[in-house]
Each structure stands twice: as structure tokens, then as C-alpha cells.
mmCIF file of C-alpha atoms and ligand atoms in Angstrom:
data_model
loop_
_atom_site.group_PDB
_atom_site.id
_atom_site.type_symbol
_atom_site.label_atom_id
_atom_site.label_comp_id
_atom_site.label_asym_id
_atom_site.label_seq_id
_atom_site.Cartn_x
_atom_site.Cartn_y
_atom_site.Cartn_z
ATOM 1 C CA MET B 1 39.474 60.071 5.387
ATOM 2 C CA SER B 2 40.108 59.317 1.708
ATOM 3 C CA GLN B 3 36.831 58.341 -0.194
ATOM 4 C CA PRO B 4 36.249 56.070 -3.213
ATOM 5 C CA PHE B 5 34.497 57.563 -6.132
ATOM 6 C CA THR B 6 32.382 55.910 -8.873
ATOM 7 C CA THR B 7 32.793 57.102 -12.481
ATOM 8 C CA LEU B 8 29.510 57.767 -14.047
ATOM 9 C CA ASN B 9 28.637 57.228 -17.827
ATOM 10 C CA ASP B 10 29.004 60.930 -18.538
ATOM 11 C CA GLY B 11 32.496 60.874 -17.163
ATOM 12 C CA SER B 12 31.589 62.596 -13.921
ATOM 13 C CA LYS B 13 32.446 61.156 -10.526
ATOM 14 C CA ILE B 14 30.246 60.691 -7.514
ATOM 15 C CA PRO B 15 31.506 59.782 -4.004
ATOM 16 C CA GLN B 16 30.484 56.065 -3.480
ATOM 17 C CA ILE B 17 29.342 56.713 0.126
ATOM 18 C CA GLY B 18 26.887 59.497 0.685
ATOM 19 C CA LEU B 19 24.478 60.557 3.511
ATOM 20 C CA GLY B 20 20.773 59.960 3.152
ATOM 21 C CA THR B 21 18.473 62.474 4.685
ATOM 22 C CA TYR B 22 14.914 60.954 4.382
ATOM 23 C CA GLN B 23 13.063 61.683 7.522
ATOM 24 C CA ALA B 24 15.639 63.851 8.842
ATOM 25 C CA ALA B 25 13.467 66.698 10.529
ATOM 26 C CA ALA B 26 13.806 69.944 8.903
ATOM 27 C CA GLU B 27 15.062 71.679 11.984
ATOM 28 C CA GLY B 28 17.931 69.123 12.612
ATOM 29 C CA THR B 29 19.100 68.872 9.062
ATOM 30 C CA ALA B 30 21.554 71.620 8.884
ATOM 31 C CA ALA B 31 23.480 70.384 12.051
ATOM 32 C CA MET B 32 23.347 66.691 10.546
ATOM 33 C CA VAL B 33 24.910 67.908 7.229
ATOM 34 C CA GLU B 34 27.417 70.105 8.969
ATOM 35 C CA THR B 35 28.457 67.189 11.220
ATOM 36 C CA ALA B 36 28.711 64.693 8.253
ATOM 37 C CA LEU B 37 30.837 67.128 6.195
ATOM 38 C CA GLY B 38 33.083 67.598 9.193
ATOM 39 C CA LEU B 39 33.407 63.738 9.353
ATOM 40 C CA GLY B 40 34.434 63.766 5.707
ATOM 41 C CA TYR B 41 31.228 62.887 3.863
ATOM 42 C CA ARG B 42 31.275 64.669 0.382
ATOM 43 C CA HIS B 43 27.917 63.481 -0.855
ATOM 44 C CA ILE B 44 24.444 64.375 0.596
ATOM 45 C CA ASP B 45 21.185 62.810 -0.805
ATOM 46 C CA THR B 46 18.079 64.926 -0.427
ATOM 47 C CA ALA B 47 14.604 65.274 -2.223
ATOM 48 C CA MET B 48 11.945 67.931 -2.483
ATOM 49 C CA ILE B 49 9.486 65.577 -0.755
ATOM 50 C CA TYR B 50 11.856 65.255 2.320
ATOM 51 C CA ARG B 51 11.264 69.072 3.021
ATOM 52 C CA ASN B 52 14.696 69.554 4.369
ATOM 53 C CA GLU B 53 16.513 70.974 1.338
ATOM 54 C CA THR B 54 16.862 74.304 3.280
ATOM 55 C CA GLY B 55 18.687 72.545 6.036
ATOM 56 C CA VAL B 56 21.036 70.618 3.580
ATOM 57 C CA GLY B 57 22.017 74.036 2.066
ATOM 58 C CA ASP B 58 22.469 75.656 5.392
ATOM 59 C CA GLY B 59 24.561 72.796 6.742
ATOM 60 C CA LEU B 60 26.789 72.968 3.675
ATOM 61 C CA ARG B 61 27.457 76.698 4.192
ATOM 62 C CA ALA B 62 27.944 76.253 7.926
ATOM 63 C CA SER B 63 30.471 73.561 7.328
ATOM 64 C CA GLY B 64 32.856 75.688 5.435
ATOM 65 C CA VAL B 65 33.542 72.992 2.979
ATOM 66 C CA PRO B 66 33.766 74.475 -0.464
ATOM 67 C CA ARG B 67 30.531 74.111 -2.545
ATOM 68 C CA GLU B 68 32.491 72.371 -5.501
ATOM 69 C CA ASP B 69 33.926 69.679 -3.016
ATOM 70 C CA VAL B 70 30.375 68.377 -2.162
ATOM 71 C CA TYR B 71 28.107 66.252 -4.222
ATOM 72 C CA ILE B 72 24.471 67.336 -3.787
ATOM 73 C CA THR B 73 21.585 65.183 -5.053
ATOM 74 C CA THR B 74 17.973 66.144 -5.027
ATOM 75 C CA LYS B 75 14.896 64.741 -6.685
ATOM 76 C CA LEU B 76 11.800 65.809 -8.781
ATOM 77 C CA TRP B 77 8.675 64.750 -6.917
ATOM 78 C CA ASN B 78 5.982 62.773 -8.566
ATOM 79 C CA THR B 79 3.346 65.617 -8.620
ATOM 80 C CA ASP B 80 5.911 67.855 -10.231
ATOM 81 C CA GLN B 81 6.450 65.738 -13.138
ATOM 82 C CA GLY B 82 5.817 67.316 -16.562
ATOM 83 C CA LYS B 83 7.675 69.948 -18.731
ATOM 84 C CA GLU B 84 6.856 73.391 -17.019
ATOM 85 C CA SER B 85 6.381 71.903 -13.603
ATOM 86 C CA ALA B 86 9.660 70.024 -13.596
ATOM 87 C CA ARG B 87 11.432 73.233 -14.295
ATOM 88 C CA ALA B 88 9.544 75.195 -11.593
ATOM 89 C CA ALA B 89 10.217 72.268 -9.112
ATOM 90 C CA LEU B 90 14.074 72.510 -9.855
ATOM 91 C CA ALA B 91 13.879 76.237 -9.265
ATOM 92 C CA THR B 92 12.160 75.733 -6.079
ATOM 93 C CA SER B 93 14.663 73.089 -4.889
ATOM 94 C CA LEU B 94 17.570 75.474 -5.887
ATOM 95 C CA ASP B 95 15.969 78.329 -4.088
ATOM 96 C CA GLN B 96 15.442 76.104 -0.946
ATOM 97 C CA LEU B 97 19.117 74.921 -1.032
ATOM 98 C CA LYS B 98 20.391 78.461 -1.977
ATOM 99 C CA LEU B 99 22.550 76.925 -4.574
ATOM 100 C CA ASP B 100 23.072 77.727 -8.344
ATOM 101 C CA TYR B 101 23.234 74.056 -9.313
ATOM 102 C CA VAL B 102 22.831 70.586 -8.026
ATOM 103 C CA ASP B 103 25.228 67.786 -8.881
ATOM 104 C CA LEU B 104 22.592 65.346 -9.636
ATOM 105 C CA TYR B 105 18.800 65.622 -10.277
ATOM 106 C CA LEU B 106 16.749 62.416 -10.383
ATOM 107 C CA ILE B 107 13.172 61.712 -11.225
ATOM 108 C CA HIS B 108 12.043 60.280 -7.930
ATOM 109 C CA TRP B 109 9.702 57.626 -9.302
ATOM 110 C CA PRO B 110 8.447 56.689 -12.837
ATOM 111 C CA VAL B 111 4.730 56.827 -11.923
ATOM 112 C CA PRO B 112 3.695 54.891 -14.993
ATOM 113 C CA ALA B 113 0.060 55.606 -14.367
ATOM 114 C CA ARG B 114 0.512 59.340 -15.202
ATOM 115 C CA ASP B 115 3.059 58.669 -18.102
ATOM 116 C CA LEU B 116 4.919 61.936 -17.662
ATOM 117 C CA TYR B 117 8.407 60.527 -17.064
ATOM 118 C CA LEU B 118 9.518 60.855 -20.634
ATOM 119 C CA GLU B 119 8.385 64.561 -20.838
ATOM 120 C CA SER B 120 10.077 65.180 -17.536
ATOM 121 C CA TRP B 121 13.269 63.545 -18.681
ATOM 122 C CA GLU B 122 13.404 65.839 -21.765
ATOM 123 C CA GLU B 123 13.201 68.849 -19.570
ATOM 124 C CA LEU B 124 15.852 67.441 -17.218
ATOM 125 C CA ILE B 125 18.063 67.270 -20.397
ATOM 126 C CA ARG B 126 17.352 70.923 -21.175
ATOM 127 C CA LEU B 127 18.148 71.961 -17.401
ATOM 128 C CA ARG B 128 21.414 70.143 -17.519
ATOM 129 C CA GLU B 129 22.250 71.922 -20.768
ATOM 130 C CA GLU B 130 21.639 75.112 -19.001
ATOM 131 C CA GLY B 131 23.879 74.161 -16.246
ATOM 132 C CA ARG B 132 21.270 74.153 -13.466
ATOM 133 C CA VAL B 133 22.057 70.430 -12.812
ATOM 134 C CA ARG B 134 25.379 68.805 -13.613
ATOM 135 C CA ALA B 135 24.091 65.216 -14.129
ATOM 136 C CA ILE B 136 20.732 63.633 -14.526
ATOM 137 C CA GLY B 137 19.388 60.368 -13.559
ATOM 138 C CA VAL B 138 16.319 58.247 -12.271
ATOM 139 C CA SER B 139 15.163 56.468 -9.305
ATOM 140 C CA ASN B 140 12.957 53.388 -9.089
ATOM 141 C CA PHE B 141 12.870 52.861 -12.745
ATOM 142 C CA MET B 142 12.318 49.464 -14.411
ATOM 143 C CA PRO B 143 14.708 48.420 -17.327
ATOM 144 C CA ASP B 144 12.017 49.092 -20.042
ATOM 145 C CA GLN B 145 11.374 52.632 -18.703
ATOM 146 C CA ILE B 146 15.015 53.454 -18.958
ATOM 147 C CA ASP B 147 15.144 52.078 -22.512
ATOM 148 C CA ARG B 148 12.247 54.356 -23.483
ATOM 149 C CA LEU B 149 14.138 57.365 -22.226
ATOM 150 C CA ILE B 150 17.192 56.308 -24.119
ATOM 151 C CA ASP B 151 15.365 55.437 -27.331
ATOM 152 C CA ALA B 152 13.435 58.839 -27.269
ATOM 153 C CA THR B 153 16.419 61.006 -26.321
ATOM 154 C CA GLY B 154 19.737 59.190 -26.638
ATOM 155 C CA VAL B 155 20.554 60.336 -23.005
ATOM 156 C CA VAL B 156 21.306 57.531 -20.737
ATOM 157 C CA PRO B 157 20.492 58.372 -17.011
ATOM 158 C CA VAL B 158 23.819 58.354 -14.950
ATOM 159 C CA VAL B 159 22.276 56.511 -12.114
ATOM 160 C CA ASN B 160 19.143 54.525 -11.150
ATOM 161 C CA GLN B 161 18.603 54.923 -7.302
ATOM 162 C CA ILE B 162 16.681 51.803 -6.248
ATOM 163 C CA GLU B 163 15.968 49.886 -3.045
ATOM 164 C CA CYS B 164 18.652 47.465 -2.391
ATOM 165 C CA HIS B 165 20.017 45.703 0.672
ATOM 166 C CA PRO B 166 20.956 42.143 1.670
ATOM 167 C CA ALA B 167 17.215 41.243 2.196
ATOM 168 C CA PHE B 168 16.308 42.537 -1.249
ATOM 169 C CA GLN B 169 19.542 42.330 -3.466
ATOM 170 C CA GLN B 170 17.942 43.273 -6.803
ATOM 171 C CA VAL B 171 20.446 40.862 -8.778
ATOM 172 C CA SER B 172 18.592 41.073 -12.051
ATOM 173 C CA ALA B 173 17.799 44.824 -11.801
ATOM 174 C CA ARG B 174 21.547 45.432 -11.129
ATOM 175 C CA ALA B 175 22.591 43.436 -14.030
ATOM 176 C CA GLU B 176 20.083 45.274 -16.301
ATOM 177 C CA ASN B 177 21.472 48.488 -15.249
ATOM 178 C CA ALA B 178 24.934 47.680 -15.651
ATOM 179 C CA LYS B 179 24.131 46.539 -19.170
ATOM 180 C CA ARG B 180 22.938 50.125 -19.912
ATOM 181 C CA LYS B 181 26.008 51.621 -18.110
ATOM 182 C CA VAL B 182 23.559 53.059 -15.429
ATOM 183 C CA ALA B 183 25.194 53.045 -12.095
ATOM 184 C CA VAL B 184 22.901 51.743 -9.143
ATOM 185 C CA GLN B 185 22.486 53.626 -5.910
ATOM 186 C CA SER B 186 21.112 51.619 -3.086
ATOM 187 C CA TRP B 187 18.393 53.299 -1.184
ATOM 188 C CA SER B 188 17.635 51.957 2.382
ATOM 189 C CA PRO B 189 21.073 50.257 2.069
ATOM 190 C CA LEU B 190 20.717 49.144 5.735
ATOM 191 C CA GLY B 191 17.216 47.836 5.160
ATOM 192 C CA GLN B 192 15.889 50.809 7.151
ATOM 193 C CA GLY B 193 17.937 49.523 10.129
ATOM 194 C CA GLU B 194 15.849 46.394 10.208
ATOM 195 C CA LEU B 195 18.744 44.171 9.168
ATOM 196 C CA LEU B 196 20.926 45.270 11.983
ATOM 197 C CA GLY B 197 19.811 42.363 14.327
ATOM 198 C CA ASN B 198 20.235 39.638 11.605
ATOM 199 C CA PRO B 199 22.059 36.715 13.162
ATOM 200 C CA VAL B 200 23.971 35.690 10.007
ATOM 201 C CA LEU B 201 25.282 39.340 9.657
ATOM 202 C CA LYS B 202 26.119 39.486 13.413
ATOM 203 C CA THR B 203 28.353 36.414 12.889
ATOM 204 C CA LEU B 204 30.150 38.110 10.050
ATOM 205 C CA ALA B 205 30.465 41.338 12.276
ATOM 206 C CA GLU B 206 32.112 39.298 15.008
ATOM 207 C CA LYS B 207 34.442 37.705 12.385
ATOM 208 C CA HIS B 208 35.673 40.892 11.047
ATOM 209 C CA ASP B 209 35.433 42.887 14.433
ATOM 210 C CA ARG B 210 33.177 45.449 12.831
ATOM 211 C CA THR B 211 29.511 46.357 13.319
ATOM 212 C CA VAL B 212 26.618 44.862 11.379
ATOM 213 C CA ALA B 213 26.103 48.247 9.695
ATOM 214 C CA GLN B 214 29.786 48.228 8.520
ATOM 215 C CA ILE B 215 29.353 44.568 7.172
ATOM 216 C CA ILE B 216 26.214 45.665 5.082
ATOM 217 C CA LEU B 217 27.798 48.776 3.651
ATOM 218 C CA ARG B 218 31.004 46.941 2.791
ATOM 219 C CA TRP B 219 28.868 44.304 0.914
ATOM 220 C CA HIS B 220 27.367 47.249 -1.186
ATOM 221 C CA VAL B 221 30.679 48.789 -1.983
ATOM 222 C CA GLN B 222 32.134 45.506 -2.958
ATOM 223 C CA ASN B 223 29.290 45.065 -5.298
ATOM 224 C CA ASP B 224 30.018 48.507 -6.931
ATOM 225 C CA LEU B 225 26.935 49.978 -5.461
ATOM 226 C CA ILE B 226 26.737 53.506 -4.408
ATOM 227 C CA VAL B 227 25.441 53.757 -0.861
ATOM 228 C CA ILE B 228 23.555 56.444 1.043
ATOM 229 C CA PRO B 229 22.938 55.304 4.595
ATOM 230 C CA LYS B 230 20.991 57.676 6.755
ATOM 231 C CA SER B 231 21.825 58.616 10.405
ATOM 232 C CA VAL B 232 21.699 61.744 12.448
ATOM 233 C CA ASN B 233 24.098 60.209 15.040
ATOM 234 C CA GLU B 234 27.674 61.361 14.779
ATOM 235 C CA GLY B 235 29.159 58.000 16.021
ATOM 236 C CA ARG B 236 26.956 56.113 13.515
ATOM 237 C CA MET B 237 27.930 58.509 10.753
ATOM 238 C CA ARG B 238 31.488 57.994 11.489
ATOM 239 C CA GLU B 239 31.089 54.124 11.521
ATOM 240 C CA ASN B 240 29.235 54.222 8.118
ATOM 241 C CA LEU B 241 32.025 56.062 6.466
ATOM 242 C CA ASP B 242 34.713 53.939 7.837
ATOM 243 C CA ILE B 243 34.219 50.759 5.822
ATOM 244 C CA LEU B 244 37.348 50.791 3.700
ATOM 245 C CA ALA B 245 40.033 49.211 5.875
ATOM 246 C CA PHE B 246 38.565 45.580 5.740
ATOM 247 C CA THR B 247 37.441 43.271 3.024
ATOM 248 C CA LEU B 248 34.665 40.600 2.921
ATOM 249 C CA ASP B 249 36.079 37.472 1.363
ATOM 250 C CA ALA B 250 34.278 35.286 -1.205
ATOM 251 C CA ASP B 251 32.679 33.121 1.492
ATOM 252 C CA ASP B 252 31.334 36.137 3.322
ATOM 253 C CA MET B 253 29.888 37.440 0.138
ATOM 254 C CA ALA B 254 28.331 34.023 -0.642
ATOM 255 C CA THR B 255 26.933 34.016 2.792
ATOM 256 C CA ILE B 256 25.139 37.237 2.362
ATOM 257 C CA ALA B 257 23.834 36.245 -1.023
ATOM 258 C CA THR B 258 21.698 33.535 0.904
ATOM 259 C CA LEU B 259 19.873 36.434 2.556
ATOM 260 C CA ASP B 260 18.297 37.567 -0.627
ATOM 261 C CA ASP B 261 14.462 37.285 -0.558
ATOM 262 C CA PRO B 262 12.223 38.006 -3.501
ATOM 263 C CA ASP B 263 9.698 39.297 -0.965
ATOM 264 C CA GLY B 264 12.163 41.404 0.890
ATOM 265 C CA ARG B 265 11.069 44.664 -0.446
ATOM 266 C CA MET B 266 10.431 47.229 2.467
ATOM 267 C CA GLY B 267 9.510 50.397 0.325
ATOM 268 C CA PRO B 268 6.708 50.859 -2.209
ATOM 269 C CA ASP B 269 6.509 48.999 -5.494
ATOM 270 C CA PRO B 270 7.585 51.334 -8.246
ATOM 271 C CA LEU B 271 5.112 49.864 -10.632
ATOM 272 C CA THR B 272 2.117 51.160 -8.707
ATOM 273 C CA PHE B 273 3.496 53.932 -6.479
ATOM 274 C CA GLU B 274 2.235 57.427 -7.073
HETATM 275 P P1 LIG S 301 18.749 53.121 5.768
HETATM 276 O O1 LIG S 301 18.815 51.819 5.264
HETATM 277 O O2 LIG S 301 19.911 54.089 5.550
HETATM 278 O O3 LIG S 301 18.434 53.041 7.337
HETATM 279 C C1 LIG S 301 18.432 54.200 8.244
HETATM 280 C C2 LIG S 301 18.155 53.627 9.647
HETATM 281 O O4 LIG S 301 19.212 52.839 10.192
HETATM 282 C C3 LIG S 301 17.870 54.726 10.649
HETATM 283 O O5 LIG S 301 16.965 54.367 11.574
HETATM 284 C C4 LIG S 301 19.198 54.867 11.328
HETATM 285 O O6 LIG S 301 19.093 55.447 12.594
HETATM 286 C C5 LIG S 301 19.773 53.494 11.269
HETATM 287 N N1 LIG S 301 21.308 53.467 11.159
HETATM 288 C C6 LIG S 301 22.026 54.062 10.309
HETATM 289 N N2 LIG S 301 23.245 53.748 10.531
HETATM 290 C C7 LIG S 301 23.376 53.054 11.668
HETATM 291 C C8 LIG S 301 24.457 52.381 12.447
HETATM 292 N N3 LIG S 301 25.755 52.603 11.976
HETATM 293 N N4 LIG S 301 24.126 51.626 13.555
HETATM 294 C C9 LIG S 301 22.814 51.370 13.797
HETATM 295 N N5 LIG S 301 21.853 51.954 13.224
HETATM 296 C C10 LIG S 301 22.002 52.769 12.147
HETATM 297 O O7 LIG S 301 17.220 53.691 5.463
HETATM 298 P P2 LIG S 301 16.715 55.059 4.720
HETATM 299 O O8 LIG S 301 16.911 56.192 5.305
HETATM 300 O O9 LIG S 301 15.352 54.529 4.159
HETATM 301 O O10 LIG S 301 17.542 55.028 3.227
HETATM 302 C C11 LIG S 301 18.732 55.873 3.074
HETATM 303 C C12 LIG S 301 18.503 57.010 2.194
HETATM 304 O O11 LIG S 301 18.041 56.527 0.907
HETATM 305 C C13 LIG S 301 17.435 57.913 2.546
HETATM 306 O O12 LIG S 301 17.672 58.675 3.698
HETATM 307 C C14 LIG S 301 17.100 58.726 1.326
HETATM 308 O O13 LIG S 301 18.127 59.636 1.160
HETATM 309 C C15 LIG S 301 17.367 57.567 0.324
HETATM 310 N N6 LIG S 301 15.969 57.057 -0.150
HETATM 311 C C16 LIG S 301 15.649 57.070 -1.329
HETATM 312 C C17 LIG S 301 14.304 56.642 -1.858
HETATM 313 C C18 LIG S 301 13.937 56.768 -3.291
HETATM 314 O O14 LIG S 301 12.828 56.506 -3.538
HETATM 315 N N7 LIG S 301 14.801 57.198 -4.111
HETATM 316 C C19 LIG S 301 13.600 55.936 -0.927
HETATM 317 C C20 LIG S 301 13.988 55.785 0.360
HETATM 318 C C21 LIG S 301 15.211 56.277 0.717
#
């Protein structure tokens, strides 16, 4: 199955559809990743805090897919922010993954109350220069926090991974990131599964003879968002990757726009989350 790629601001490319692994149990992760790679996924999203990096690395090796063909993201956890601790955290992640490098390393949350994200960013820049990570980005960052990184270092994050789905569409955040050439990755792209029973989306699914999950993921892709839906189920993984052979028309997109809700956030608020 051929896959679309998004070109990032450093010229590198990321597969636009990836596999999320949050809440994937450590012992099941290797099989999940192996299955996904067998289906054609080439992008896996993990994090130190998910406690499944070992399984991600094991699944990659078990799949037989060459390392260089798979895009692996992991993230710096909040309590590891800071110069030395960020360096040590990446070393631990690479040990657990049993890899020499990750394709993308993200600061997981800004944690403004601790004010260590700039210092962490400076260390990520050094780690990238050393080749331990190929690209660096952020997650859950506000535009002014991204500006602070850029003003201090001149290095623009390649992505900002933020909560985004039809019930919380992040229209203004998406525009602010685009203005800075920061690609947006949607986390909880399916609204943690809660949007799958939405009647408006169900009508669109019937119209296109697709599932609701496919309608939602197609909406992300047509909005130039990078998506990382999570599933451990082979049939659902296949379904989530198979979203290229149909198109939502302008009316469909306008219908989905009406589902946006300023109170639709399902995860924590990045301004206060520690
Ligand atoms: P999601 O929106 O991907 O939804 C996952 C849920 O939907 C699961 O219950 C799954 O069983 C169900 N599902 C998936 N595909 C389906 C299908 N085709 N049909 C029916 N049900 C289906 O939620 P998520 O896991 O919260 O988010 C995806 C990924 O985003 C995570 O796994 C993680 O990698 C990342 N994430 C990042 C952050 C961050 O702070 N950066 C926060 C949350 C999640």
C-alpha cells in the first residue's frame, strides 16, 4: 500500500499516517508493531512515559522491515526536562528501543510552571547535531512557547503534536503552526474512539460506504494533518491505513467543521499539565 508523506521544514519526510501506541500494554506492543509494519505502516509513535519502547523496538526487529524504512518517534517526559536529564532520557529511550537513533524526538509537554523547555530544546539541538535523533519537535506547545524556542535558538520545531479531532479542531492553533512552518500531528485523532458513534459522521460514512474512523482520518489527511491513530486490532489497523481511495467533498468538509466545539478537549490542558 503506497503511503503519503509530509515534508517537514528541515526537508525530511514523515509518513502522514502512523500508529499510536499510548496505552498499548508493554507485553503486547511488539506483536502490535510487527502486525502494523506487516500491513504497511512505516511510522510508529511512542514515548518514554508509555513504557512500551522496548516492545516497539522488538516489534520493529521481528517484522524484518529495514530500520531505515521505519519512522520512529519518541518523547522526552516532563520530569526529564533539563540539560543533563534530557540527554540521559534519550539515552534510556534508545537503550529500550535498542536503536542508534530515533527519527523524531519531541518535548512531550511544555510544563510552563517548571520553565525548562527552552533548556531542554537547546539540548535536543545538540543531540540532533550528534546524530542521536534525526529531527526534533514539540508537543502540546502554544505559539508563544514555540516563538520563544525560535527566538533563542533559530531552530524551528519540525512538528507540534497536539490534540486534534472533529470535536476539537484547533483551527487557530493549526494556522499559527502553519505560519511558523511547523507541521501539526493530531493526537487522539479519533477522539479516543468517542467520536465513532457520532450521528453526523455516521451519515457521511454511509454516503461514502466507509467506516466512521475512515471518515475522520480522511478529514485529518485532507487538512494536511499527520495522524497517529491507535489500535491493537489488525482489522482496525488496516482500516485506518486504507483512507486514500476516497475523497471528502467540500460539503462533507463543511459538515465536519460544524462539529467543532471549543469545549471539546478530551485530554489535559497544556497550560497547566505537569
Ligand atoms: P485515538 O483517537 O487514536 O483513539 C484510540 C481508540 O480508538 C482506541 O480505543 C481504539 O481501540 C479505537 N479505534 C482505533 N481505530 C478504530 C477503528 N478503526 N474502529 C473502531 N475503533 C477504533 O486515541 P489515542 O490513542 O489517545 O491517540 C492516538 C495516539 O496519539 C496515541 O496512541 C499516542 O501515540 C498519541 N498521543 C499523544 C499525546 C501527546 O501528548 N503527545 C497524547 C495522547 C495521545
